[in-house]
CSV table of N, CA and C in Angstrom, one decimal:
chain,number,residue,atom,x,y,z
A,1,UNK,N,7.6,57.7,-31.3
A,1,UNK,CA,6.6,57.2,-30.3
A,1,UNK,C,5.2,57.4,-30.7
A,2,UNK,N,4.4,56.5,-30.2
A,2,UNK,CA,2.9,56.6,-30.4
A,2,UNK,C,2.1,57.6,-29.4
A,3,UNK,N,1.2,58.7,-30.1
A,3,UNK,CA,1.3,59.7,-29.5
A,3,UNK,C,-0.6,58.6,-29.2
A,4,UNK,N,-0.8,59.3,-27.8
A,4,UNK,CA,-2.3,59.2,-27.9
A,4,UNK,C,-2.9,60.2,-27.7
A,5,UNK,N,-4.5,59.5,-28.6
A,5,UNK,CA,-5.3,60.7,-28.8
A,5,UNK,C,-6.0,60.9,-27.6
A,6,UNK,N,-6.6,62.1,-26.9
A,6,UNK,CA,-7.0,62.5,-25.5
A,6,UNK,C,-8.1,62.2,-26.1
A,7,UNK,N,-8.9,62.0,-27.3
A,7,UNK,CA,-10.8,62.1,-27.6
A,7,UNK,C,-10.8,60.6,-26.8
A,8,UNK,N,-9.8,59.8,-27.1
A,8,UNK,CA,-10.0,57.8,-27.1
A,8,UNK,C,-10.2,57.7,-25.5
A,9,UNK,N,-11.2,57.4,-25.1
A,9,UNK,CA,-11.5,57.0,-23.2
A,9,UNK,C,-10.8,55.6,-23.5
A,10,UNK,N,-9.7,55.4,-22.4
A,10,UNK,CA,-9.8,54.0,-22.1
A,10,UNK,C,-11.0,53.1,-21.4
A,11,UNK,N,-11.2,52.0,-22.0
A,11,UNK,CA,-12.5,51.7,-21.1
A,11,UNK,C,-12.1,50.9,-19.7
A,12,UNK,N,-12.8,51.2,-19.1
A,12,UNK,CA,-12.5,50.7,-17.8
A,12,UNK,C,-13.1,49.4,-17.2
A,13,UNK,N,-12.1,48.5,-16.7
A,13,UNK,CA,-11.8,47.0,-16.4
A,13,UNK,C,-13.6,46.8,-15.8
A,14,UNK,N,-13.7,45.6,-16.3
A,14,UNK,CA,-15.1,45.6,-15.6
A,14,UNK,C,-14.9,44.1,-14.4
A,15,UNK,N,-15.9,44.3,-13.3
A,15,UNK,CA,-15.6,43.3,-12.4
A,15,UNK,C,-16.5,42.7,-12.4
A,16,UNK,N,-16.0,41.1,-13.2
A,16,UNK,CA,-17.4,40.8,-13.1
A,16,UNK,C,-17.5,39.2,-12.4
A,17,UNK,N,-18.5,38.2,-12.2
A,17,UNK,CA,-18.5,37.4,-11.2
A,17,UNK,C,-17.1,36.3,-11.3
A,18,UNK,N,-16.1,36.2,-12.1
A,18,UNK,CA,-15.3,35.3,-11.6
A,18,UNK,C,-13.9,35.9,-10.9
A,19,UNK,N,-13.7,37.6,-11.1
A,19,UNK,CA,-13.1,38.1,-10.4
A,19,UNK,C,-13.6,38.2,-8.8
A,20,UNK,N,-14.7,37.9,-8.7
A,20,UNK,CA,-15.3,37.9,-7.2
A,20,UNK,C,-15.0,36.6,-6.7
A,21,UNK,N,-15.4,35.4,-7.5
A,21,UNK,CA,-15.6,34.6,-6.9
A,21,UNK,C,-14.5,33.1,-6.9
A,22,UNK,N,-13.4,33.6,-7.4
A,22,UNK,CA,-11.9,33.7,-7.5
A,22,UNK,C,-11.3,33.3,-6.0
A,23,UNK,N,-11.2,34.6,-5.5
A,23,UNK,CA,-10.7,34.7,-3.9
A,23,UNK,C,-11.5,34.0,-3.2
A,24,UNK,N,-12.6,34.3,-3.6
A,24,UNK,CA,-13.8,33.5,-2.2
A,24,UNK,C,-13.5,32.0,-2.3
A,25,UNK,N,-13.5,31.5,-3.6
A,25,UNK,CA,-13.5,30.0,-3.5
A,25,UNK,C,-12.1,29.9,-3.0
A,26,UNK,N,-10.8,30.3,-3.0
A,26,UNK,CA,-9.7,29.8,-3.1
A,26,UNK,C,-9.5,30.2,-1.1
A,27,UNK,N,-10.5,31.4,-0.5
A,27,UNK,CA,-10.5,31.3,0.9
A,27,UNK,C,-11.2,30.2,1.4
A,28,UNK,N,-12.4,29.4,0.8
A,28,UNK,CA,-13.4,28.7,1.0
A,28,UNK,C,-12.6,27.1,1.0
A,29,UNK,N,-11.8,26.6,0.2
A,29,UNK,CA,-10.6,25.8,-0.5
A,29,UNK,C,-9.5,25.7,0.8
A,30,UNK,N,-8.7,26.8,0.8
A,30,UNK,CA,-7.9,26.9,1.9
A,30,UNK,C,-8.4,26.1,3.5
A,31,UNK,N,-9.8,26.8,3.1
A,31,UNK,CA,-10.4,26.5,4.8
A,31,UNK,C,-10.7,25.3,5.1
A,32,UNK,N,-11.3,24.8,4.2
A,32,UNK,CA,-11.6,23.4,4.1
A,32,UNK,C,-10.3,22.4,4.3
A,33,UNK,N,-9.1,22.8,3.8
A,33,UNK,CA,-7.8,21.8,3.5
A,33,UNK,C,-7.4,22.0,5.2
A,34,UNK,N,-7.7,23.0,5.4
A,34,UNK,CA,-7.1,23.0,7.1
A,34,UNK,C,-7.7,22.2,7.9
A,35,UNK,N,-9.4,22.0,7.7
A,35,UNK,CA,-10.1,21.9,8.9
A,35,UNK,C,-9.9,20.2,8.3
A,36,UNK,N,-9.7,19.8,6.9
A,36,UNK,CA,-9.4,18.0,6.7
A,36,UNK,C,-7.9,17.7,7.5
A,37,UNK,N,-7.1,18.8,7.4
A,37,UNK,CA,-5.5,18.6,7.6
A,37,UNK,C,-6.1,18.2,9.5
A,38,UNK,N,-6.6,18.9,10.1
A,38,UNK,CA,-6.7,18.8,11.5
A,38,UNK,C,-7.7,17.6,11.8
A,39,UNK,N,-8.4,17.4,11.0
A,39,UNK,CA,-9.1,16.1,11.2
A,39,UNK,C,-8.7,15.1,11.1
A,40,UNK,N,-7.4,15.1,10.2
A,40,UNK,CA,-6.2,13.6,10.0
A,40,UNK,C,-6.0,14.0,11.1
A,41,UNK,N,-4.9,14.9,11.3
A,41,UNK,CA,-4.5,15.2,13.0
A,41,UNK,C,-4.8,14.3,14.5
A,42,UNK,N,-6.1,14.6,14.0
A,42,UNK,CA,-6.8,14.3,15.4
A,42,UNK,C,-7.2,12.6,15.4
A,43,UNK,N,-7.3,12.4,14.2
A,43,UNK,CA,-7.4,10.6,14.3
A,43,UNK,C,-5.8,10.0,14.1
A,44,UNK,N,-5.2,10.6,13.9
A,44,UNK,CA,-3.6,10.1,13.8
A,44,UNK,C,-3.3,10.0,15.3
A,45,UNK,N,-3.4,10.8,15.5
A,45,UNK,CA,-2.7,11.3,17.0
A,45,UNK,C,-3.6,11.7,18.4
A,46,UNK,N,-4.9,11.4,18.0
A,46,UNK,CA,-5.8,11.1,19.1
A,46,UNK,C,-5.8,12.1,19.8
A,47,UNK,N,-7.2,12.8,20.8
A,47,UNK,CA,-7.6,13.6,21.1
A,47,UNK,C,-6.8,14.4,21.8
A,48,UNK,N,-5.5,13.8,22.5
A,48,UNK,CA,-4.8,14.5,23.3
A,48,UNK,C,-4.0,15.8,22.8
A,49,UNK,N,-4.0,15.6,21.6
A,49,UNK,CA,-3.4,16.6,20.2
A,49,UNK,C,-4.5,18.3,20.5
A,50,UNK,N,-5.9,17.9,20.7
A,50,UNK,CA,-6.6,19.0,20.8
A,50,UNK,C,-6.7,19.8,22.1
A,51,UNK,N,-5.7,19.2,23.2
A,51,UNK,CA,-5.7,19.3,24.3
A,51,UNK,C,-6.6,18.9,25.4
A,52,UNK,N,-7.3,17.9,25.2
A,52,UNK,CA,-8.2,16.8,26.0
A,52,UNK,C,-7.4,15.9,25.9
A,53,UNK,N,-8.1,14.6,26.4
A,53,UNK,CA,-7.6,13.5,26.8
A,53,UNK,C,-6.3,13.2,27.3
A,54,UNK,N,-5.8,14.2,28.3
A,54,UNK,CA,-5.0,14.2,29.5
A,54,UNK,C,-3.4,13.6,28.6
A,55,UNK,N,-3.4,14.1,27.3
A,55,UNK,CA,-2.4,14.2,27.1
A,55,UNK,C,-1.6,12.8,26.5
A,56,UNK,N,-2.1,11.9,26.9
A,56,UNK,CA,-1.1,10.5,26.3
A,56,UNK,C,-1.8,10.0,25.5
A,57,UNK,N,-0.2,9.3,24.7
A,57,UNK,CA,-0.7,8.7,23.3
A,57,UNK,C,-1.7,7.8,23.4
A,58,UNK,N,-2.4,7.3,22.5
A,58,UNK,CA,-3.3,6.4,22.2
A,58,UNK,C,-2.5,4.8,22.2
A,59,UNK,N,-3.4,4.0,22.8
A,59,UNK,CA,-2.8,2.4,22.9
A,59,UNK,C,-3.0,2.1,21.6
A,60,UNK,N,-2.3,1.2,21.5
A,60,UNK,CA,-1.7,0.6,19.8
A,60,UNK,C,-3.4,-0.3,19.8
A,61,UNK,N,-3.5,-0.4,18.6
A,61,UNK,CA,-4.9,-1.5,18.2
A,61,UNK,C,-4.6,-3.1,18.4
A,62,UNK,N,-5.2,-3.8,18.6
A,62,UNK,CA,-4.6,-4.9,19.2
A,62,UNK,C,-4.3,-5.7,18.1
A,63,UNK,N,-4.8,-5.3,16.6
A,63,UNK,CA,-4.4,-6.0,15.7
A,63,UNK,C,-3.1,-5.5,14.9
A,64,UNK,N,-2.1,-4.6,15.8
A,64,UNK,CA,-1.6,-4.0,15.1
A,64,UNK,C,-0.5,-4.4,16.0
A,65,UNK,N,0.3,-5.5,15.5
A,65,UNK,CA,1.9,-5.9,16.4
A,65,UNK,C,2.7,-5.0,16.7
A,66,UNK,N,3.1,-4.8,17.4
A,66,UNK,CA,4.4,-3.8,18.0
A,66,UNK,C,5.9,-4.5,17.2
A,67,UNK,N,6.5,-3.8,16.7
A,67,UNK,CA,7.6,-4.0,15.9
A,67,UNK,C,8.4,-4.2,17.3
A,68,UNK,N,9.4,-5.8,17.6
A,68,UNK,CA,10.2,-6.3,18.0
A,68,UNK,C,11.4,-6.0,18.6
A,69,UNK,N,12.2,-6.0,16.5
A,69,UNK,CA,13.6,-5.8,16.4
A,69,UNK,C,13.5,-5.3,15.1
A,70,UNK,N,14.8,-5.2,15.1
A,70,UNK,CA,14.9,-4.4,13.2
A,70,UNK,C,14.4,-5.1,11.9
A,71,UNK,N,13.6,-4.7,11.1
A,71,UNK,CA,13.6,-5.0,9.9
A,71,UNK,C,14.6,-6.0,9.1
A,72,UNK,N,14.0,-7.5,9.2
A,72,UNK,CA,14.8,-7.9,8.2
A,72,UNK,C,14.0,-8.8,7.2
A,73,UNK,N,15.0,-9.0,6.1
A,73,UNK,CA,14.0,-9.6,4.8
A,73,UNK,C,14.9,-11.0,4.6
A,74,UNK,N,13.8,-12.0,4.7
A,74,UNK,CA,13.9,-13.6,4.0
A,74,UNK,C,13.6,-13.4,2.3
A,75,UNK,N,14.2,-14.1,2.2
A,75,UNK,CA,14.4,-15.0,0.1
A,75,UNK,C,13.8,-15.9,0.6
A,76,UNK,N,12.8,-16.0,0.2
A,76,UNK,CA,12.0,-17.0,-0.4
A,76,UNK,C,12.6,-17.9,-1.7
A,77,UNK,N,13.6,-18.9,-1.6
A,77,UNK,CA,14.7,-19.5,-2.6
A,77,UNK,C,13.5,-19.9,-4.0
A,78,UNK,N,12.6,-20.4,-3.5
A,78,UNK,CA,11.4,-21.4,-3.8
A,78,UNK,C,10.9,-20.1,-5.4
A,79,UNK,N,11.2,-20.6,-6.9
A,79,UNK,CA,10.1,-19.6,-7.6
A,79,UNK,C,8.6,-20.5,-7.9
A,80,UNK,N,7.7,-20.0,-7.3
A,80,UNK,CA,6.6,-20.6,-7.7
A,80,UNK,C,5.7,-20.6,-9.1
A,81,UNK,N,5.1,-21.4,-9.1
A,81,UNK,CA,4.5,-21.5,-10.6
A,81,UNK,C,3.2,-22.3,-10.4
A,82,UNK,N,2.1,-21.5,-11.1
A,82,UNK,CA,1.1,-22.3,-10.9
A,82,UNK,C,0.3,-22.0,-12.2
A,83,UNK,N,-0.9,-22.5,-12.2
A,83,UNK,CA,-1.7,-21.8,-13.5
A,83,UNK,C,-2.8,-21.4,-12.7
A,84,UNK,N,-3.5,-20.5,-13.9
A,84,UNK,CA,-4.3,-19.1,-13.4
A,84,UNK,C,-5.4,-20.3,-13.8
A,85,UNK,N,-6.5,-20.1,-12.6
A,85,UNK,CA,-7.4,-20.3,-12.1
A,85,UNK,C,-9.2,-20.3,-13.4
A,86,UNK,N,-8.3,-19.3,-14.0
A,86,UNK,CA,-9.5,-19.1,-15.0
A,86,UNK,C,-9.3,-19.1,-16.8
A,87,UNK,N,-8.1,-19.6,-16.9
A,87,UNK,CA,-7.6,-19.3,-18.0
A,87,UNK,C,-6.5,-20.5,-18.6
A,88,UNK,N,-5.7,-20.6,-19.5
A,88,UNK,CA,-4.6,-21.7,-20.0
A,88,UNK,C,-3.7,-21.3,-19.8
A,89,UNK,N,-3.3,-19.7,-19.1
A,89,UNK,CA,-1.9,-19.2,-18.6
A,89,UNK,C,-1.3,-19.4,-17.6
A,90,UNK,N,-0.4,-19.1,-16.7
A,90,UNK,CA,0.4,-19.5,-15.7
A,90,UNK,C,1.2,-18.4,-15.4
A,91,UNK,N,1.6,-18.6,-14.0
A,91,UNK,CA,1.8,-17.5,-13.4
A,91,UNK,C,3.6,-18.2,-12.4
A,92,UNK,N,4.0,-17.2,-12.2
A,92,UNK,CA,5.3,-17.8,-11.6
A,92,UNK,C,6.1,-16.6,-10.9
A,93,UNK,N,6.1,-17.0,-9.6
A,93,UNK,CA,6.6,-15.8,-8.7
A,93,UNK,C,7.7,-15.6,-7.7
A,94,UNK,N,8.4,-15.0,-7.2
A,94,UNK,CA,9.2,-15.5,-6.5
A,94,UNK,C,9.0,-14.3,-5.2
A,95,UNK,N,9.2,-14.2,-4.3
A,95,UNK,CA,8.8,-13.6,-3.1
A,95,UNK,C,9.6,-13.9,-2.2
A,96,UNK,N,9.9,-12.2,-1.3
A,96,UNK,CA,11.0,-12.2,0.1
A,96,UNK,C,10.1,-11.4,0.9
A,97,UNK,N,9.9,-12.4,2.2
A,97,UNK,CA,9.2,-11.4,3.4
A,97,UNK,C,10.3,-10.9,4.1
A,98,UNK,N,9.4,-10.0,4.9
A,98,UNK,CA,10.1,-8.9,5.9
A,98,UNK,C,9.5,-9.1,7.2
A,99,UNK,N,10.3,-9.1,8.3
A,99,UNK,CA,9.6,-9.3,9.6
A,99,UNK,C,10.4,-8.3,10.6
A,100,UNK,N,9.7,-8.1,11.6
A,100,UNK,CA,10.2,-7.0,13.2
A,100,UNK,C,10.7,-7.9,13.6
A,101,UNK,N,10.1,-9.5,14.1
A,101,UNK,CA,10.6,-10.1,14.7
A,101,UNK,C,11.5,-11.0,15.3
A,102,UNK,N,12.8,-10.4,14.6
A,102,UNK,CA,14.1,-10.5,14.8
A,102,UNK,C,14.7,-11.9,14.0
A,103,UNK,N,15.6,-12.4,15.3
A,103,UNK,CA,16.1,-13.8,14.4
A,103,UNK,C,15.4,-14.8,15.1
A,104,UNK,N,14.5,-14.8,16.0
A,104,UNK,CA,13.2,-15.7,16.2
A,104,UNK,C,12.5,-16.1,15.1
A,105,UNK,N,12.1,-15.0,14.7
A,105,UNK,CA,11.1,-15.0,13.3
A,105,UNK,C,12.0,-15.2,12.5
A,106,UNK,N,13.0,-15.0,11.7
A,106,UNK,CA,13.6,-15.7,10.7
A,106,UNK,C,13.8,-16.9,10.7
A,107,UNK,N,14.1,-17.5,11.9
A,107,UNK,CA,14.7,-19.1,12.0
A,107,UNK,C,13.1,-19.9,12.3
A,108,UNK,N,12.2,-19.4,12.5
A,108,UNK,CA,10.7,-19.9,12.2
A,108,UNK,C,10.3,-19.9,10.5
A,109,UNK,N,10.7,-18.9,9.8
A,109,UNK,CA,10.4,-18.9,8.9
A,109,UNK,C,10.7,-19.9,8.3
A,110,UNK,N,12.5,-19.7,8.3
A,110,UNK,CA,13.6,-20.9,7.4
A,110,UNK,C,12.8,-22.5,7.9
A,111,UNK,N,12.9,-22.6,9.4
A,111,UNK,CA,12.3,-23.9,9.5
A,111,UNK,C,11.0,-24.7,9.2
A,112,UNK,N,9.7,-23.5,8.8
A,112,UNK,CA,8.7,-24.1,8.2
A,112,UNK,C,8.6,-23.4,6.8
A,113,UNK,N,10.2,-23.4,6.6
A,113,UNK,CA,9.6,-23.2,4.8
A,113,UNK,C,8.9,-24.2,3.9
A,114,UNK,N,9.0,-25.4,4.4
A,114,UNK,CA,8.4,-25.9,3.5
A,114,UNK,C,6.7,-26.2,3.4
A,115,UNK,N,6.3,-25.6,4.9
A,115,UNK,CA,4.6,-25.8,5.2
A,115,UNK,C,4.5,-23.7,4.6
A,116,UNK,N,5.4,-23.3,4.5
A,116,UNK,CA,4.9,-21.7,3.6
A,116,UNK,C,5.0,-22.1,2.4
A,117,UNK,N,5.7,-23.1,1.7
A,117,UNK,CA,5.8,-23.1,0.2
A,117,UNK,C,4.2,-23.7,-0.5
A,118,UNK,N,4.4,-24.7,0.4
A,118,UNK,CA,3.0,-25.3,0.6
A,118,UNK,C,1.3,-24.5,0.7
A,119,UNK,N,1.2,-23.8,1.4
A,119,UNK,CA,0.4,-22.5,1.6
A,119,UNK,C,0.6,-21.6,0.2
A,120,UNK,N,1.7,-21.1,-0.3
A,120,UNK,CA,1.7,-19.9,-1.1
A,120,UNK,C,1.3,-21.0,-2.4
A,121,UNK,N,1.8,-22.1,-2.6
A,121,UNK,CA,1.3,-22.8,-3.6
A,121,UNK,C,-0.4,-23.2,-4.0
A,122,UNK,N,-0.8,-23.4,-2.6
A,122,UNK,CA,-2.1,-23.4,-2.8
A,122,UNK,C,-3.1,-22.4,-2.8
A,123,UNK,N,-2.5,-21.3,-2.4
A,123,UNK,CA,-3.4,-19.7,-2.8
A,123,UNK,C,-2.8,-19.3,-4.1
A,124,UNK,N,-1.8,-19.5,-4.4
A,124,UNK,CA,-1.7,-19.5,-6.0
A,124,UNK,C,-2.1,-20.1,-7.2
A,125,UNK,N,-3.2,-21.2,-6.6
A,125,UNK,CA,-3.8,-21.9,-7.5
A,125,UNK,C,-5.4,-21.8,-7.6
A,126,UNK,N,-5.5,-20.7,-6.9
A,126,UNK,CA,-6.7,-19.6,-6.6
A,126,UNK,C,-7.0,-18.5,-7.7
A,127,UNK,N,-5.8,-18.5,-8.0
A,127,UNK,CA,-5.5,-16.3,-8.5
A,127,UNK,C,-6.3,-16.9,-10.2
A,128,UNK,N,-6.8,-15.7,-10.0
A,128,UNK,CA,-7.1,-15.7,-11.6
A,128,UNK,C,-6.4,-14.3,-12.4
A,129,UNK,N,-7.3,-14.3,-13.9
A,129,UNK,CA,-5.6,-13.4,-14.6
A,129,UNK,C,-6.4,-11.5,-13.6
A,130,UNK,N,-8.1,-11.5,-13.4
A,130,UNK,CA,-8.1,-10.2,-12.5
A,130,UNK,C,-7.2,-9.8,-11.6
A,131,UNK,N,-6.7,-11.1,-10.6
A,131,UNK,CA,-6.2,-10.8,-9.5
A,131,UNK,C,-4.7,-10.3,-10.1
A,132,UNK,N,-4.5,-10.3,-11.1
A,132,UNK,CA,-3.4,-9.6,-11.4
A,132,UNK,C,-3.2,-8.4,-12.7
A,133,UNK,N,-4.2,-8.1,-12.9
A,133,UNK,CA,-4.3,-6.7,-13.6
A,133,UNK,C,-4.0,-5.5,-13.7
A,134,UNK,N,-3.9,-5.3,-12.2
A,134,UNK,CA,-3.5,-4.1,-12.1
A,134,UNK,C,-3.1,-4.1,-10.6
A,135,UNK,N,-2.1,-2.8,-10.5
A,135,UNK,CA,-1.3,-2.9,-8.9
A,135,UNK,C,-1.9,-3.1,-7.4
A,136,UNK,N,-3.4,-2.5,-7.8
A,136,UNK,CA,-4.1,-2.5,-6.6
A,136,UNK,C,-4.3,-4.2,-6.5
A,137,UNK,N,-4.5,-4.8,-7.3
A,137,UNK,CA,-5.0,-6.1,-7.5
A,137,UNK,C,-3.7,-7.2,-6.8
A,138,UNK,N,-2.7,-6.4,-7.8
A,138,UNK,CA,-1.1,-7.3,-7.1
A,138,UNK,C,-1.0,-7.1,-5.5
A,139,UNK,N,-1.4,-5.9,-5.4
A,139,UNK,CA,-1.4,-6.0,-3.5
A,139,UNK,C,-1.8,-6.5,-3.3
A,140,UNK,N,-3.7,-6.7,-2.9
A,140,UNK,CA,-4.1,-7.8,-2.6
A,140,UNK,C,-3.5,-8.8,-2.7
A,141,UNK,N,-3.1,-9.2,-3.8
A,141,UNK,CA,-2.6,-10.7,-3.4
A,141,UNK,C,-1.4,-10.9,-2.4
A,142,UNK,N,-0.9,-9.6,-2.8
A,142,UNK,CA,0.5,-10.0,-1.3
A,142,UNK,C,-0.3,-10.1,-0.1
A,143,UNK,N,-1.1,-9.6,0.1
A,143,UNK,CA,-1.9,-9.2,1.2
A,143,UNK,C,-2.1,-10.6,1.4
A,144,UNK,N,-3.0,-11.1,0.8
A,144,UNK,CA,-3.8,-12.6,1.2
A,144,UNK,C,-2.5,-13.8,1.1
A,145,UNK,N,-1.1,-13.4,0.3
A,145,UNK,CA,0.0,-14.1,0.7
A,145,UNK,C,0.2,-14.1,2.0
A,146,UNK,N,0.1,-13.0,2.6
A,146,UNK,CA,0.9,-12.7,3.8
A,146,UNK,C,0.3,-13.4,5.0
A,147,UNK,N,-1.4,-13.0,5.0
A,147,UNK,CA,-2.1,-13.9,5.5
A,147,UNK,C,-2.0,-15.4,5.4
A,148,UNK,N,-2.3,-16.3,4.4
A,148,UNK,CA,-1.7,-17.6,4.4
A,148,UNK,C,-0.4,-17.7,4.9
A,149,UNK,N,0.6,-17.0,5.2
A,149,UNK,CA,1.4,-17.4,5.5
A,149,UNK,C,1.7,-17.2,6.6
A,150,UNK,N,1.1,-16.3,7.7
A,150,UNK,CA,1.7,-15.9,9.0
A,150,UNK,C,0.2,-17.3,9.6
A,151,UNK,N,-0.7,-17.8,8.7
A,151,UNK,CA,-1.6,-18.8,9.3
A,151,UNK,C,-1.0,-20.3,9.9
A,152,UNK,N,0.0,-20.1,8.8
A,152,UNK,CA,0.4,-21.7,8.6
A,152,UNK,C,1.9,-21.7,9.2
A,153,UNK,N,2.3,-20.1,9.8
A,153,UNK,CA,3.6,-20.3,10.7
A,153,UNK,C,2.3,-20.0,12.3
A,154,UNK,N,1.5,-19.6,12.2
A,154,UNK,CA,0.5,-20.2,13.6
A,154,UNK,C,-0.1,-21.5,13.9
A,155,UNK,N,0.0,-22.0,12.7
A,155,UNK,CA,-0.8,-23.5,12.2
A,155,UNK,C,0.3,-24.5,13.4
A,156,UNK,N,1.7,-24.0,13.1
A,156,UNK,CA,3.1,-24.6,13.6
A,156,UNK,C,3.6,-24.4,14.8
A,157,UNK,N,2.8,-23.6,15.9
A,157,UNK,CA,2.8,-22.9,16.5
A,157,UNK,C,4.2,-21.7,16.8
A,158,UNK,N,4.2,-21.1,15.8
A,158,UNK,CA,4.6,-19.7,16.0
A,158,UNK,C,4.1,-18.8,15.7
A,159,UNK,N,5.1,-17.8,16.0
A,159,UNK,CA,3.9,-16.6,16.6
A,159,UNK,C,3.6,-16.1,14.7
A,160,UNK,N,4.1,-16.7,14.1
A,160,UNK,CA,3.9,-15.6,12.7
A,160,UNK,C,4.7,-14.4,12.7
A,161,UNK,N,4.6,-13.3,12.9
A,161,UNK,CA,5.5,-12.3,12.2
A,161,UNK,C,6.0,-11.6,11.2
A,162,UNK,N,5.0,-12.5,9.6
A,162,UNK,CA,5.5,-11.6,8.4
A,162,UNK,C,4.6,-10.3,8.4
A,163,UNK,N,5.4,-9.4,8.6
A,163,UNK,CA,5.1,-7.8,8.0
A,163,UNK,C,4.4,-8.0,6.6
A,164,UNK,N,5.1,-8.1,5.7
A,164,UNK,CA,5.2,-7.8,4.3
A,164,UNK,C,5.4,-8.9,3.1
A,165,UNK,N,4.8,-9.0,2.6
A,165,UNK,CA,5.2,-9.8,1.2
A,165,UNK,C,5.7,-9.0,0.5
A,166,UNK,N,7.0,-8.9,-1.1
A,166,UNK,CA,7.3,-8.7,-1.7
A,166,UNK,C,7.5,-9.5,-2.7
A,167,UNK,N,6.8,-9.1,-4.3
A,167,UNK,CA,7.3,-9.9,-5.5
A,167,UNK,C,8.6,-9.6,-5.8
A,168,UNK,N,9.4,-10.7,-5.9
A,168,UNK,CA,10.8,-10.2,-6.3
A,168,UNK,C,10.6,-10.4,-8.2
A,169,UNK,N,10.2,-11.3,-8.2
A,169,UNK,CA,9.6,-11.8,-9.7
A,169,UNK,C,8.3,-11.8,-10.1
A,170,UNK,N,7.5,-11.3,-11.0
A,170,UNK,CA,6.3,-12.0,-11.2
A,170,UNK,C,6.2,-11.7,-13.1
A,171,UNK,N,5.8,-13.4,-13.2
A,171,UNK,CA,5.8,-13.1,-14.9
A,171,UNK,C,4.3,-13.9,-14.9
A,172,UNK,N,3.7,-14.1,-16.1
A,172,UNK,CA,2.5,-14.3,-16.5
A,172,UNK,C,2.5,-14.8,-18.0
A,173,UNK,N,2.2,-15.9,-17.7
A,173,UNK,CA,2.4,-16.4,-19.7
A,173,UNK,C,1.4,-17.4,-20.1
């Protein structure tokens, strides 16, 4: 064994500003993640959560439909193809919405498919190759699909109903 010499002082640990300021930031960090966490809270679930506002939930937004019936999803049979807007490439997609509103809304859909094929064909002759670069960009477009499409099932007078666009297909050439 290694003997030690009693002349050798160990030197002693020194404390210097990031051992201090370690804890503090990580109390400072903590405190903040609470007081954001309770700030979602309270716009999620409205003031009644802090114990004001007499306790009941918040009314729905009026642009925000109350779900019906169960989730169901349409095939869109139709694969579309158009060319890109800014370029000599072409784009070709195929798409299934999803609706709450039961088999009302599905048998509205099936019956003006061909004024939605019509619609998705003519905003697809819009898209240029940005609108498709990257995922944030692919939403939007479902987005502004979904839009054209719940317009032109109100165009027909129904109520609309698509929740959601989904690419089942999307190629680019």
């Amino acid at each position: 064994m290694a003997e030690v010499d009693p002349k050798v002082k160990e030197k002693p640990k020194k404390k210097g500003l990031p051992a201090v300021l370690v804890p503090l930031l990580a109390c400072v960090l903590g405190a903040g993640a609470g007081g954001a966490g309770a700030a979602i809270a309270l716009l999620k679930f409205g003031p009644g959560l802090a114990g004001g506002g007499g306790g009941h939930a918040p009314a729905a937004a009026a642009h925000d439909p109350v779900p019906e019936g169960p989730l169901e999803y349409v095939e869109v049979d139709n694969a579309f193809t158009s060319n890109l807007a800014d370029s000599g490439r072409y784009l070709q997609i195929k798409i299934s919405l999803s609706t709450f509103g039961g088999t009302e809304a599905v048998e509205s859909i099936e019956k003006h498919k061909p004024a939605i094929v019509s619609t998705v064909l003519a905003a697809l002759g819009e898209v240029r190759e940005p609108d498709l670069e990257s995922a944030k960009a692919k939403d939007e477009l479902r987005e502004r699909l979904k839009g054209v499409i719940n317009s032109a099932l109100k165009s027909k007078g129904e109520p609309g109903g698509v929740e959601e666009v989904f690419f089942t297909s999307l190629v680019v050439q």
